[in-house]
Tab-separated table of C-alpha atoms in Angstrom:
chain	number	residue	atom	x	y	z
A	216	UNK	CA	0.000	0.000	0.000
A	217	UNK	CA	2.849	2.320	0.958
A	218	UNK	CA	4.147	1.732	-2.613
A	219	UNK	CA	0.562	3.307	-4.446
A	220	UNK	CA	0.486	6.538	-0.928
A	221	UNK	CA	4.036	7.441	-2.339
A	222	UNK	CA	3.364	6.886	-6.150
A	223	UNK	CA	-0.394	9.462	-5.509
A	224	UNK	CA	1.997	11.547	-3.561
A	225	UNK	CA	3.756	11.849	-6.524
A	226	UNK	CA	1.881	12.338	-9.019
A	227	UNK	CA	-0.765	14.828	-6.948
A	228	UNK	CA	2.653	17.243	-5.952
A	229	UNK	CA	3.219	17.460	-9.699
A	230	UNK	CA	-0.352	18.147	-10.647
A	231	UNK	CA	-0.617	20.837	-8.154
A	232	UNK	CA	2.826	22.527	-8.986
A	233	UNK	CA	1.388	22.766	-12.497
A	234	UNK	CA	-2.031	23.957	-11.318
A	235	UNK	CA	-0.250	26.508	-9.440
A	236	UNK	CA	2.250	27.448	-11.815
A	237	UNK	CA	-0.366	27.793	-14.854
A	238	UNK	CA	-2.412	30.068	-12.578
A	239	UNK	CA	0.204	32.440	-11.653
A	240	UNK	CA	1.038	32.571	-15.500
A	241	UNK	CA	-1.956	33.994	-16.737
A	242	UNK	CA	-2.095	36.141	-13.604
A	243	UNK	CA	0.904	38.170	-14.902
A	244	UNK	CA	0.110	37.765	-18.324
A	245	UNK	CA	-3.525	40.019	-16.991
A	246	UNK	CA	-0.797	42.417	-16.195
A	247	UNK	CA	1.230	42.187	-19.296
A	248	UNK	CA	4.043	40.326	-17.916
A	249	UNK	CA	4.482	37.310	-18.980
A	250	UNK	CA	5.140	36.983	-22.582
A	251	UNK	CA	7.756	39.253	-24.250
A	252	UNK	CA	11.211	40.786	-23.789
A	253	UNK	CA	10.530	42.112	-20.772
A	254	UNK	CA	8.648	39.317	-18.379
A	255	UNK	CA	8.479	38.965	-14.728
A	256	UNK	CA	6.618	35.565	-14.894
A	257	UNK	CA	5.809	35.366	-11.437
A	258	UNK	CA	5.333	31.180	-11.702
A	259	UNK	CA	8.760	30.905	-12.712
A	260	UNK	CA	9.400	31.140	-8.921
A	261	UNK	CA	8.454	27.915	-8.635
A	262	UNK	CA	10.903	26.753	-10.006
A	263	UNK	CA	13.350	26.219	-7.114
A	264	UNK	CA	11.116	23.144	-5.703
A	265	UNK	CA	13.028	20.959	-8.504
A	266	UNK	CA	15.661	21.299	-5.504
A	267	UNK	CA	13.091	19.813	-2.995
A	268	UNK	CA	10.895	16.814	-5.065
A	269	UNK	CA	11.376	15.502	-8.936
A	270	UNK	CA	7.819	15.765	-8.563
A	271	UNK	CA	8.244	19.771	-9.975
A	272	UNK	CA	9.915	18.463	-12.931
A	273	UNK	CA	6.848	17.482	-14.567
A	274	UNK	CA	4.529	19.771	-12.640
A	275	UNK	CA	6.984	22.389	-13.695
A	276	UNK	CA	6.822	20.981	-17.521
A	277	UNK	CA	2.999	20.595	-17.495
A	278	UNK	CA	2.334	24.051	-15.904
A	279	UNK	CA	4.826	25.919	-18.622
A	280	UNK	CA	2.692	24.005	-21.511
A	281	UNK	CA	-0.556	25.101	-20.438
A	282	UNK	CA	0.625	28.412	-19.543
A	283	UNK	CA	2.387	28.957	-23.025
A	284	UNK	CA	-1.177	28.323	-24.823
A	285	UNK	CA	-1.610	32.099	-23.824
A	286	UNK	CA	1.362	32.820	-25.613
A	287	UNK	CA	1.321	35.215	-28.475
A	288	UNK	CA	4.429	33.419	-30.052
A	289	UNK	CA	1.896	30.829	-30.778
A	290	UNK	CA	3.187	27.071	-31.033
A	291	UNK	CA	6.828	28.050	-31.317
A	292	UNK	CA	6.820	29.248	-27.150
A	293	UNK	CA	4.310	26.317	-26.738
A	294	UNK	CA	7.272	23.802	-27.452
A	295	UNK	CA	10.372	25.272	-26.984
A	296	UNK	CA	9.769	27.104	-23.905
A	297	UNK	CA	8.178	24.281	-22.604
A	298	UNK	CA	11.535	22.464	-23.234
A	299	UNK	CA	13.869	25.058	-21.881
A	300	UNK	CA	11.709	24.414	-18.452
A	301	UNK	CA	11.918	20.725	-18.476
A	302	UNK	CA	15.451	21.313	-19.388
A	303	UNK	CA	16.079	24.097	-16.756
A	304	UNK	CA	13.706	22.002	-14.166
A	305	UNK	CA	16.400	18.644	-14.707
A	306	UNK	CA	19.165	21.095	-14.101
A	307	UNK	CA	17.751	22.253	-10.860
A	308	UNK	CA	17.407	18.957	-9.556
A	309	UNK	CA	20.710	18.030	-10.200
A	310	UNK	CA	22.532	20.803	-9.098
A	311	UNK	CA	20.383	20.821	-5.647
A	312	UNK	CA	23.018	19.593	-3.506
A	313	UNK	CA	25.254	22.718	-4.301
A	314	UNK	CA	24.181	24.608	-1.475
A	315	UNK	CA	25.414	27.674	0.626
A	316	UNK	CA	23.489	28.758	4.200
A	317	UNK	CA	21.502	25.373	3.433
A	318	UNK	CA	20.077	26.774	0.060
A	319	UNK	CA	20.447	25.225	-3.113
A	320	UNK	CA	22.043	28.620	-4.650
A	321	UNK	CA	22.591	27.052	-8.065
A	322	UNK	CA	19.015	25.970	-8.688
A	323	UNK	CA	17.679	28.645	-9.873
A	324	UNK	CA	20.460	29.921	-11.690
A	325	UNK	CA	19.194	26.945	-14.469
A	326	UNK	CA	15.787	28.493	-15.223
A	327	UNK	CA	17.382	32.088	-15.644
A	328	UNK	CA	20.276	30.276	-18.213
A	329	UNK	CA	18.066	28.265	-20.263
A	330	UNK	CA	14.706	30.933	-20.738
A	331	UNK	CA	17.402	33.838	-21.735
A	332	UNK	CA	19.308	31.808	-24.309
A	333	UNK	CA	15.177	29.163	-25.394
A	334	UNK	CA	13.501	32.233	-25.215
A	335	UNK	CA	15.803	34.937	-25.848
A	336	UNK	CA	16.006	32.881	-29.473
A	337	UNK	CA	12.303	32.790	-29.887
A	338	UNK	CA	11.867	36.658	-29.336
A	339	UNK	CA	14.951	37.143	-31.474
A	340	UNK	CA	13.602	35.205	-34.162
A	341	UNK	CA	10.199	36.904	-34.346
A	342	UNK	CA	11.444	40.420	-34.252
A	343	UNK	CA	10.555	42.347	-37.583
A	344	UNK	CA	13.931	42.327	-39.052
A	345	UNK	CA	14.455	39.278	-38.586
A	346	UNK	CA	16.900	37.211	-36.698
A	347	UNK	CA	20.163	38.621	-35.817
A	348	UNK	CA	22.916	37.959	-33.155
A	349	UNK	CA	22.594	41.758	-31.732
A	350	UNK	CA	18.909	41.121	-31.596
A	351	UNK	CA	19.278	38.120	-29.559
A	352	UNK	CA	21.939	39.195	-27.246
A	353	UNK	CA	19.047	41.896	-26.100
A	354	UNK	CA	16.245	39.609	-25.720
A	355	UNK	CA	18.273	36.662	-24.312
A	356	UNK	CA	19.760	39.874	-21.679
A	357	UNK	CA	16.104	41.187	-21.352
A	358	UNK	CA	14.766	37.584	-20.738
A	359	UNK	CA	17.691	36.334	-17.937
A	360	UNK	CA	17.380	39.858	-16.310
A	361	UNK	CA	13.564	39.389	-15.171
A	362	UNK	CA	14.100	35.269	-15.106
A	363	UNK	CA	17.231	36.310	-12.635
A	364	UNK	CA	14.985	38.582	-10.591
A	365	UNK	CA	12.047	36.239	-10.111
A	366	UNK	CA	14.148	32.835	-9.560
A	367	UNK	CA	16.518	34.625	-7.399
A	368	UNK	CA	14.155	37.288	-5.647
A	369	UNK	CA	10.850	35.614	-5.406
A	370	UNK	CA	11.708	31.738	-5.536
A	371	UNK	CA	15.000	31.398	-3.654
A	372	UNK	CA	12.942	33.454	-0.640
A	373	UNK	CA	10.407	30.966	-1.675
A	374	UNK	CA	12.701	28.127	-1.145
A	375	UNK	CA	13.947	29.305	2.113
A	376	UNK	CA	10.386	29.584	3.704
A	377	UNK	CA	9.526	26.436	2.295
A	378	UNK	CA	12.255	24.907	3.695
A	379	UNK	CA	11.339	26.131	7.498
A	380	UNK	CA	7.575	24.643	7.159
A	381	UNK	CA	6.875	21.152	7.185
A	382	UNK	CA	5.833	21.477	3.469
A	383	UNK	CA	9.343	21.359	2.100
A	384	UNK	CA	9.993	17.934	4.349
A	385	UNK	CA	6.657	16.558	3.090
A	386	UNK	CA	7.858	17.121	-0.178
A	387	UNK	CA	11.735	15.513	0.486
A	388	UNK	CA	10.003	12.932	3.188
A	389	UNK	CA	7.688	12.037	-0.132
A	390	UNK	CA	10.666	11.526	-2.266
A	391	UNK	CA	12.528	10.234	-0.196
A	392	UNK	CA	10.149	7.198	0.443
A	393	UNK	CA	9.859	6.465	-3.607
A	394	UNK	CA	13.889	6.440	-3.792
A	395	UNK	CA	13.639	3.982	-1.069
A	396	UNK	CA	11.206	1.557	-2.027
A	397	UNK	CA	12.132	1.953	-6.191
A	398	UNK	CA	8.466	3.224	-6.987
A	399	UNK	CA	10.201	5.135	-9.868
C-alpha cells in the first residue's frame, strides 16, 4: 500500500505545482508580464522546488505548456519554452546539492540560463527584421534579467520559507520514500 500513498503523492505534488504554476502565468500575463522581452513571470518562482521533489519536474513541464497556450508566439513558445523548463527544471534537480546557508544557490540559476538563451532565441527570431545575433543578445539579456529577478528574488525566498515549514519535508520525506522503495 505504501508503494501506491508514495506513487499518488507523486503524481498529486506534480499536478498541483502545475495547477499553481499555470495560474500564476496567466495572472501576470492580466498584467502584461508574462510573454515578451521584458517578463516577470511570477510562476517561474516555482521553479526552485526541482531542488526539494522531482515531482516539480513534470509539474513544472505541465504548468509551462498550459501556460504557453496564452502565448502570443503561438506554437513556437508552446514547445520550446516548454523544453527550456523541463530542461532548466532537470538542471535544478541536479545541481540541488550545491548549497550555501543550506540553500540550493545554483538551482535557480538553471531556469534564468536556459529561458534567456530558449527564449531569448524565440523573441529574437520573431522580431521584424528578422533574426540577428545583436537582436538576440538583447532579448536573451532582457529575458535572464527578469528570469534572474524572479528565480533569485521571489523563488529562492520561496525556497527558504519552504524549507522552514513542514511542506518542504513533506515534499523531500515524499521523495525520499519512492527512492527507497524503487516506486520510480
Amino acid at each position: 500500500m505504501k508503494k501506491k500513498n508514495n506513487l499518488v503523492f507523486y503524481l498529486v505534488s506534480g499536478a498541483l505545482i502545475a495547477a499553481v504554476y499555470t495560474v500564476l502565468t496567466y495572472i501576470a500575463g492580466l498584467i502584461g508580464l508574462s510573454y515578451g522581452q521584458i517578463q516577470f513571470r511570477i510562476s517561474e518562482a516555482l521553479t526552485v522546488l526541482a531542488a526539494i521533489t522531482p515531482a516539480a519536474i513534470p509539474g513544472l513541464t505541465v504548468g509551462c505548456f498550459l501556460g504557453n497556450l496564452g502565448s502570443p508566439f503561438g506554437l513556437v513558445d508552446i514547445l520550446c519554452g516548454t523544453l527550456a523548463t523541463l530542461l532548466a527544471a532537470v538542471l535544478s534537480w541536479a545541481t540541488r546539492n550545491v548549497k550555501w546557508k543550506g540553500l540550493p544557490v545554483l538551482a535557480p540559476l538553471a531556469p534564468v540560463v536556459c529561458n534567456a538563451l530558449v527564449v531569448g532565441a524565440e523573441i529574437a527570431y520573431f522580431l521584424p527584421e528578422g533574426f540577428s545575433a545583436m537582436g538576440f543578445l538583447i532579448a536573451a539579456l532582457q529575458v535572464g534579467a527578469g528570469e534572474f529577478a524572479v528565480c533569485y528574488g521571489l523563488g529562492l525566498p520561496l525556497l527558504a520559507v519552504l524549507r522552514r515549514t513542514r511542506l518542504a519535508d513533506m515534499l523531500a520525506l515524499g521523495q525520499h520514500n519512492i527512492e527507497n522503495r524503487g516506486d520510480l
